Coordinates of C-alpha atoms in Angstrom, one line a residue:
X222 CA -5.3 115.4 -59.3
X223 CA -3.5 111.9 -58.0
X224 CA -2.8 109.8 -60.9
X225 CA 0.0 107.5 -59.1
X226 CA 0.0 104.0 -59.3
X227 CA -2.6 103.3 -56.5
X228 CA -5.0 105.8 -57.9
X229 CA -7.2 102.8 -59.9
X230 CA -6.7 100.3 -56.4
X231 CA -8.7 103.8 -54.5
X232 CA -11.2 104.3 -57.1
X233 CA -11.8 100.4 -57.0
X234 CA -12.3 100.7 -53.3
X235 CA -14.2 104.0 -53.1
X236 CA -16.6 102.4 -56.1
X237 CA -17.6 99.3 -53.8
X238 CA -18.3 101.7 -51.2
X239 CA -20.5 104.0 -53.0
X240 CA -22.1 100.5 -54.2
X241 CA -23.2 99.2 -51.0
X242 CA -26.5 99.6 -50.3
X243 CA -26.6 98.2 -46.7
X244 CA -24.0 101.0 -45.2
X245 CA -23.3 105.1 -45.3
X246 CA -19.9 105.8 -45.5
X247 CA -18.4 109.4 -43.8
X248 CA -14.9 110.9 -45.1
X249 CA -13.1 108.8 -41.9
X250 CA -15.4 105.4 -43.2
X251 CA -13.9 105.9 -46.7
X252 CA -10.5 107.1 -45.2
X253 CA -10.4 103.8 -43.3
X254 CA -11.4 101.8 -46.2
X255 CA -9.0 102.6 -48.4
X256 CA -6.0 103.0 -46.0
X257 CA -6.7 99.7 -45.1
X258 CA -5.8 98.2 -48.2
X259 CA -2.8 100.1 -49.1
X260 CA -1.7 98.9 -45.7
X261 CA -1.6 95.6 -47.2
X262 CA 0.1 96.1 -49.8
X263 CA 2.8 97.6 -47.8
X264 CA 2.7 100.8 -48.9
X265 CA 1.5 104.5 -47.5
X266 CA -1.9 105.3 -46.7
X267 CA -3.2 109.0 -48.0
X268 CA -4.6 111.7 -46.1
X269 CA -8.3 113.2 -46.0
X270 CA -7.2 116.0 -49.1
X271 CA -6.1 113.2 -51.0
X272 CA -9.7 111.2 -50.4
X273 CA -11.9 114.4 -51.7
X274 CA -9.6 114.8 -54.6
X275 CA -10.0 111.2 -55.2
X276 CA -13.6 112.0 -54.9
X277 CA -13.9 115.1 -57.1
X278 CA -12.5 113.0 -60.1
X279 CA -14.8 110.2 -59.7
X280 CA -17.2 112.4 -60.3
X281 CA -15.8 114.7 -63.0
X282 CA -16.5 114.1 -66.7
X283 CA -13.1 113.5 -66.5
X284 CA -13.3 110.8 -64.3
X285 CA -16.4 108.7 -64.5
X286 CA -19.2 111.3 -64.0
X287 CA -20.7 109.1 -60.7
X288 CA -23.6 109.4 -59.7
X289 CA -23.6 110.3 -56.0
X290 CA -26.2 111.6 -53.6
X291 CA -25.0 114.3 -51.8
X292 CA -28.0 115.0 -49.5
X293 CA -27.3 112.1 -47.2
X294 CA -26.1 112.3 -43.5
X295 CA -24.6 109.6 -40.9
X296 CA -25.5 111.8 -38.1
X297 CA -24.1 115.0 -38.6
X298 CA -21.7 114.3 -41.2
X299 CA -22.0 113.7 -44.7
X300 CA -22.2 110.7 -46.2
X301 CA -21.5 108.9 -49.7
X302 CA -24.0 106.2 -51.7
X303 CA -24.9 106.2 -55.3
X304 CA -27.7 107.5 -56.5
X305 CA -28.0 104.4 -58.8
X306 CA -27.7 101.4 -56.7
X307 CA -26.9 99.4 -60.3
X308 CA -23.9 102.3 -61.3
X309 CA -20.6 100.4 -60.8
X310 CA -17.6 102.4 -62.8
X311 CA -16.8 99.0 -63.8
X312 CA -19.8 99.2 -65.9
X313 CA -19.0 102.3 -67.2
X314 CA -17.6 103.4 -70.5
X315 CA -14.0 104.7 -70.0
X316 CA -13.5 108.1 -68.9
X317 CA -12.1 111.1 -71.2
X318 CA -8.2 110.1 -69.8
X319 CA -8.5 106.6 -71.0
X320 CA -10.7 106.9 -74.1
X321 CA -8.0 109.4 -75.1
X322 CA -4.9 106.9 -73.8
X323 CA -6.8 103.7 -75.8
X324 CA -7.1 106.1 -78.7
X325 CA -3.7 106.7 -78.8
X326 CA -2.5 103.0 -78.5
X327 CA -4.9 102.1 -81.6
X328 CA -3.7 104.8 -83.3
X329 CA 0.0 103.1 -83.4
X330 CA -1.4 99.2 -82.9
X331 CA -2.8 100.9 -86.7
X332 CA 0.6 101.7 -88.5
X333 CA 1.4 97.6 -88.4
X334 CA -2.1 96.4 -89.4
X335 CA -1.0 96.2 -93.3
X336 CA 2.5 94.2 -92.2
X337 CA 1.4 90.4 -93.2
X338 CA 2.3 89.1 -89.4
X339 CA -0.3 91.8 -87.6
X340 CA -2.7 90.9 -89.8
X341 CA -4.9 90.0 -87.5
X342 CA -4.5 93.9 -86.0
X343 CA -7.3 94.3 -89.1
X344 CA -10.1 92.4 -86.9
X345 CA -8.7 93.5 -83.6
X346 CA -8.7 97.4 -83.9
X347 CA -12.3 97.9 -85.3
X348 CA -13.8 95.6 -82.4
X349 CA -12.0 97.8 -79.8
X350 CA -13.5 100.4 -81.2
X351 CA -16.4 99.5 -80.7
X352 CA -16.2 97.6 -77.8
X353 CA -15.0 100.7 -76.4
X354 CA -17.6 103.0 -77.6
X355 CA -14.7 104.7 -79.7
X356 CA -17.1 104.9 -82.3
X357 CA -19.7 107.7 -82.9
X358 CA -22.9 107.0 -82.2
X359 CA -24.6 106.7 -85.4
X360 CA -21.9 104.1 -86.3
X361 CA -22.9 101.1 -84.1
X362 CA -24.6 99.5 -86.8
X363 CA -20.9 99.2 -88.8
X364 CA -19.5 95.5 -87.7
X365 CA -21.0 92.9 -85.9
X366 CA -19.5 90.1 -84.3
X367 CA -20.6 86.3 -83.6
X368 CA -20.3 86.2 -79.9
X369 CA -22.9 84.6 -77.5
X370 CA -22.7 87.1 -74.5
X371 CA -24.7 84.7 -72.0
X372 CA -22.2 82.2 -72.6
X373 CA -21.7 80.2 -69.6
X374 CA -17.8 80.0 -68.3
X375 CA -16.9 83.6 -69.9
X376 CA -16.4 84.9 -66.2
X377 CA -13.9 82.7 -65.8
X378 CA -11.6 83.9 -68.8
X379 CA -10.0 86.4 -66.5
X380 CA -9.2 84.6 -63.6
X381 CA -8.0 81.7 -65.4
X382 CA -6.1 84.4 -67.6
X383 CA -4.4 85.5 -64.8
X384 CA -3.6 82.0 -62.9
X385 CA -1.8 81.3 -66.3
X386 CA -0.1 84.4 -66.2
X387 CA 1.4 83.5 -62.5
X388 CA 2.0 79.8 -62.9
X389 CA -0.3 79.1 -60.7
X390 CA -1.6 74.8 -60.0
X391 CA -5.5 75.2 -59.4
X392 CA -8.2 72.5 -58.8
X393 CA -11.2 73.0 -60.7
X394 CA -15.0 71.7 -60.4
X395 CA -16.0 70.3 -63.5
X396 CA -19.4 68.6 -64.5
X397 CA -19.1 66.7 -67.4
X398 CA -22.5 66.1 -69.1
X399 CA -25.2 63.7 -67.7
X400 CA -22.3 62.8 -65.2
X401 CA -21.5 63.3 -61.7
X402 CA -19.3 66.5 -61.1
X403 CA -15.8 65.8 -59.5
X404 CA -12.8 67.6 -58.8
X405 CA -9.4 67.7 -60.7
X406 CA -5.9 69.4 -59.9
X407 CA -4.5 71.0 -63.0
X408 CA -1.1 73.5 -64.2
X409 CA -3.3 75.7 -66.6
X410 CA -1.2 76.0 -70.5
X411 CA -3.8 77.8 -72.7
X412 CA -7.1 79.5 -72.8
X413 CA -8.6 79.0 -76.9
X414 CA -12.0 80.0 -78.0
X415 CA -13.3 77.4 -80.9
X416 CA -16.6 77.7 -82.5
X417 CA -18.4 80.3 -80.0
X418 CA -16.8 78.0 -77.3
X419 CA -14.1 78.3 -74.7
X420 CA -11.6 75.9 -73.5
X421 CA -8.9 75.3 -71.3
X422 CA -5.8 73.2 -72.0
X423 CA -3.7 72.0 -69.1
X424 CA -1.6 69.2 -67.5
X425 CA -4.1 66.4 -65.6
X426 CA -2.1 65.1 -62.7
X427 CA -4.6 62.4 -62.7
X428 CA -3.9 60.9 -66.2
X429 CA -0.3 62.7 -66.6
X430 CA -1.2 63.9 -69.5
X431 CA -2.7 67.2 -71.6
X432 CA -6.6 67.6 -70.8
X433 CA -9.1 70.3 -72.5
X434 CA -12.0 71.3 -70.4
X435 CA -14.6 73.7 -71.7
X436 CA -15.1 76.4 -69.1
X437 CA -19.2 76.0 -69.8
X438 CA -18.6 72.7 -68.1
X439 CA -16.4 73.8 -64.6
X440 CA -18.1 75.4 -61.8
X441 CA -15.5 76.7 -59.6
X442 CA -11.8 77.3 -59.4
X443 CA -9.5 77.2 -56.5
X444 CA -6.3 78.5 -56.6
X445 CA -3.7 76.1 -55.1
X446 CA -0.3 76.5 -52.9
X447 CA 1.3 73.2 -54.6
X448 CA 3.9 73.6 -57.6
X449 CA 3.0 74.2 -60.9
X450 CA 4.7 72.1 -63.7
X451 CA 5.6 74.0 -66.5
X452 CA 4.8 73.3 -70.0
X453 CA 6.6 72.6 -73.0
X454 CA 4.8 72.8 -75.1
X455 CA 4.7 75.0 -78.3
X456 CA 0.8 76.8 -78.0
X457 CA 1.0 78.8 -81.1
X458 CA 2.3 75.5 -83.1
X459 CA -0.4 73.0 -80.7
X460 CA -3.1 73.4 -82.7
X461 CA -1.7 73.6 -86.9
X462 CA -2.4 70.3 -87.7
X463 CA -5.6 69.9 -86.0
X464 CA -9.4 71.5 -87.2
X465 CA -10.9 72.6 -83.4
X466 CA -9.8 71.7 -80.4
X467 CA -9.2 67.7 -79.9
X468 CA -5.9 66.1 -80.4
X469 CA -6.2 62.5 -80.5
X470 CA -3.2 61.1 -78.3
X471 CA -1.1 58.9 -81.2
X472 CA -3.2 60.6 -83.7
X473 CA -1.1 60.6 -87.1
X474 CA -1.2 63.3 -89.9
X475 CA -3.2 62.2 -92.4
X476 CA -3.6 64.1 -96.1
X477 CA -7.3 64.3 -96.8
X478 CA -8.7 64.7 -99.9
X479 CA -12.4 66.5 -100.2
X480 CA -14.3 67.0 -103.6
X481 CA -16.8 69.9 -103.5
X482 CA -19.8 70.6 -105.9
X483 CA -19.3 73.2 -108.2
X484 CA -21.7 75.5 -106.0
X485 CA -19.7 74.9 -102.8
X486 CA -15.7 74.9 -104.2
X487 CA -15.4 78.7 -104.3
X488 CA -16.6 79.3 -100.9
X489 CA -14.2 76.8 -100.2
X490 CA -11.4 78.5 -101.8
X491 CA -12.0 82.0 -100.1
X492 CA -12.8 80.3 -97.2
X493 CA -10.0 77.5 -96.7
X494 CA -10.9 74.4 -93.8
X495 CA -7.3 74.7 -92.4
X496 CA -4.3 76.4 -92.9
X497 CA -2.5 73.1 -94.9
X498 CA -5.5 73.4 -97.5
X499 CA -4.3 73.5 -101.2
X500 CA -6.2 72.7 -104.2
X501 CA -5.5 69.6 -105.9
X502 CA -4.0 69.6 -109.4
X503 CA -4.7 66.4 -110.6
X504 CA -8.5 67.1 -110.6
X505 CA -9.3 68.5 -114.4
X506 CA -12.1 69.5 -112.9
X507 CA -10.5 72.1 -110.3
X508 CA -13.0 70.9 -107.5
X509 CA -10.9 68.7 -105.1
X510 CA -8.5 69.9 -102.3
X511 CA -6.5 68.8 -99.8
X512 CA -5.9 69.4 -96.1
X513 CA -2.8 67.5 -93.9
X514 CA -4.8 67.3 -90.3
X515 CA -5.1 65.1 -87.5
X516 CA -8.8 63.3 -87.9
X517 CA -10.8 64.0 -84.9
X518 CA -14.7 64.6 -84.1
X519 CA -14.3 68.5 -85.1
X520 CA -12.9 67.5 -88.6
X521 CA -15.8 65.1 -89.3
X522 CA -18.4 67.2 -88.0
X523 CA -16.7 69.7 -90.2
X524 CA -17.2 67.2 -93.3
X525 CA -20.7 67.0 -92.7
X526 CA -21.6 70.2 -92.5
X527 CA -21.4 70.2 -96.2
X528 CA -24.0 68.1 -96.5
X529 CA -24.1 66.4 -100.2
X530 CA -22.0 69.3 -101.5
X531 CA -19.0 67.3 -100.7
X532 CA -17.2 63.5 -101.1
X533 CA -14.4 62.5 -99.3
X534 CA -12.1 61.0 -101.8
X535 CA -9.4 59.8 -99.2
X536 CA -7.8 58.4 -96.8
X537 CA -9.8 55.2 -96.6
X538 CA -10.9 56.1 -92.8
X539 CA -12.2 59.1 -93.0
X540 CA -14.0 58.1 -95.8
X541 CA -15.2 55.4 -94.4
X542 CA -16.2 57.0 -90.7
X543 CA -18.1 59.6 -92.8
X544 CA -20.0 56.6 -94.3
X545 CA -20.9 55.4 -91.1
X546 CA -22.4 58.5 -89.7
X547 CA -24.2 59.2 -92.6
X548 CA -25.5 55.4 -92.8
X549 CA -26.8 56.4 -88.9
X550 CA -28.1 59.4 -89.9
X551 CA -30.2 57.9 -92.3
X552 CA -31.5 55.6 -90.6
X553 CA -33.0 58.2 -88.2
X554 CA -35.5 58.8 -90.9
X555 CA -36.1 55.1 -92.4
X556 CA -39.5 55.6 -90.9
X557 CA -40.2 59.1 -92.1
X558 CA -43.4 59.9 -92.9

């Protein structure tokens, strides 16, 4: 059985075959198909034993168990088409070689989960797991996760993923809302989920300057030939002294201190707002804290998700722009009945 490096590129290709409803493919169609591809990639092209072995472990438990139908005919020779129009193997959970490969990875990802710099290997192991379907059965009720999976601009996560990877300038479609779509070249930096959302960080030619754009929000992307311009910028520094997403260009550090109600300060506690959090001694009361952060819309929408469970103590403008939206809030409902 092949297992060279092209074997995934001729599964790929035999898989869209077997997918298309609109044509029969013979051993010499399939041959063709696949040749045809490793011919541009400048390598050798395999022979007809090569194809039914190819073939064999497709549809081996093994392989991906497909589902062909082998009663059909283009003319008098056989031909190949999925029972299941819908089956794709790229919809299909990973065969007994890879389940066993992932397995193994895990397995050692597992030995570094307790070291306090893989700590995050604790979150990440159990949801490949399951994500995976490395998990019995009667154990997909274990873990959860908050994860919208209609999202709009997830299908873009890969190819922007990969653009990043090759330092690739793009121009992207974007449609801000209730406004005219336009078009913008960009070097892509960073991809960074916040608050079920994702969004991309790059250089703006236009304003010379770092741009976010939330992938809901672009509608295409087109992969140019110009030069990228590399970043240098820090991305696993960017964000530590901002809550979300939005740095304010010129924005300064400023230490913010938060008083919570008794019921609220231990969730607080467990839970801190940002990695700078630390509880403020001077408080007899033990209620107050303090985060360093950059204010921005996140941090105050942050605030008021607290509701009256917390004051902000200082500095005197975030106290005072959490004033002012509460003073608009209220006045939604000065005519309440």
């Amino acid at each position: 059985m092949a297992t060279n490096k092209h074997a995934q590129i001729r599964y790929t290709i035999l898989d869209r075959c077997f997918s298309n409803s609109n044509r029969l493919y013979t051993y010499l169609d399939l041959l063709d198909e696949v040749n045809n591809v490793l011919y541009d990639l400048g390598t050798d092209g395999i022979q007809l034993r090569q194809l039914q072995y190819d073939i064999e472990h497709m549809k081996s438990d093994s392989g991906w168990a497909i589902p062909l139908d082998e009663s059909l005919k283009k003319g008098r020779k056989k031909a190949f088409r999925y029972l299941d129009k819908n089956f794709s193997i790229s919809n299909h959970p990973l065969n007994f070689n890879d389940s066993e490969q992932l397995e193994t990875t895990i397995a050692i990802l597992s030995r570094y989960k307790h070291r306090s710099e893989f700590s995050w290997l604790e979150e990440l192991i159990p949801r490949m797991e399951q994500s995976f379907k490395l998990v019995e059965s009667g154990d997909n009720g274990i873990i959860s996760y908050q994860e919208n999976l209609d999202l709009k601009g997830r299908e873009h996560i890969g190819t922007l993923f990969n653009l990043i990877l090759k330092r690739k300038k793009i121009k992207i479609n974007y449609e801000p809302y209730g406004k005219p779509q336009f078009n913008v070249k960009i070097s892509p930096y960073h991809v960074k989920q916040y608050n079920n959302r994702w969004f991309l960080f790059c250089f703006n030619e236009d304003y010379k300057t770092i741009s976010n754009y939330p992938l809901d929000r672009i509608n295409s992307i087109e992969e140019l030939s110009n030069s990228f311009i590399p970043s240098t910028i820090n991305w696993l520094d960017y964000f530590d002294d901002i809550i979300g997403v939005t740095k304010p260009e010129g924005g300064k550090l400023e230490k913010t201190h938060l008083k919570f109600s008794e019921k609220r300060i231990h969730y607080v506690l467990t839970k801190p707002l940002h990695g700078s959090q630390k509880l403020d001694r001077s408080d007899p009361t033990g209620r107050t804290i303090s985060i360093e952060v950059i204010p921005n819309n996140e941090l105050y929408q942050l605030l008021l998700s607290f509701g009256a469970d917390i004051e902000v103590i200082s500095p005197k403008l975030v106290r005072v722009e959490i004033i002012n939206k509460i003073k608009l809030m209220s006045n939604q409902y000065d005519y309440a009945e």
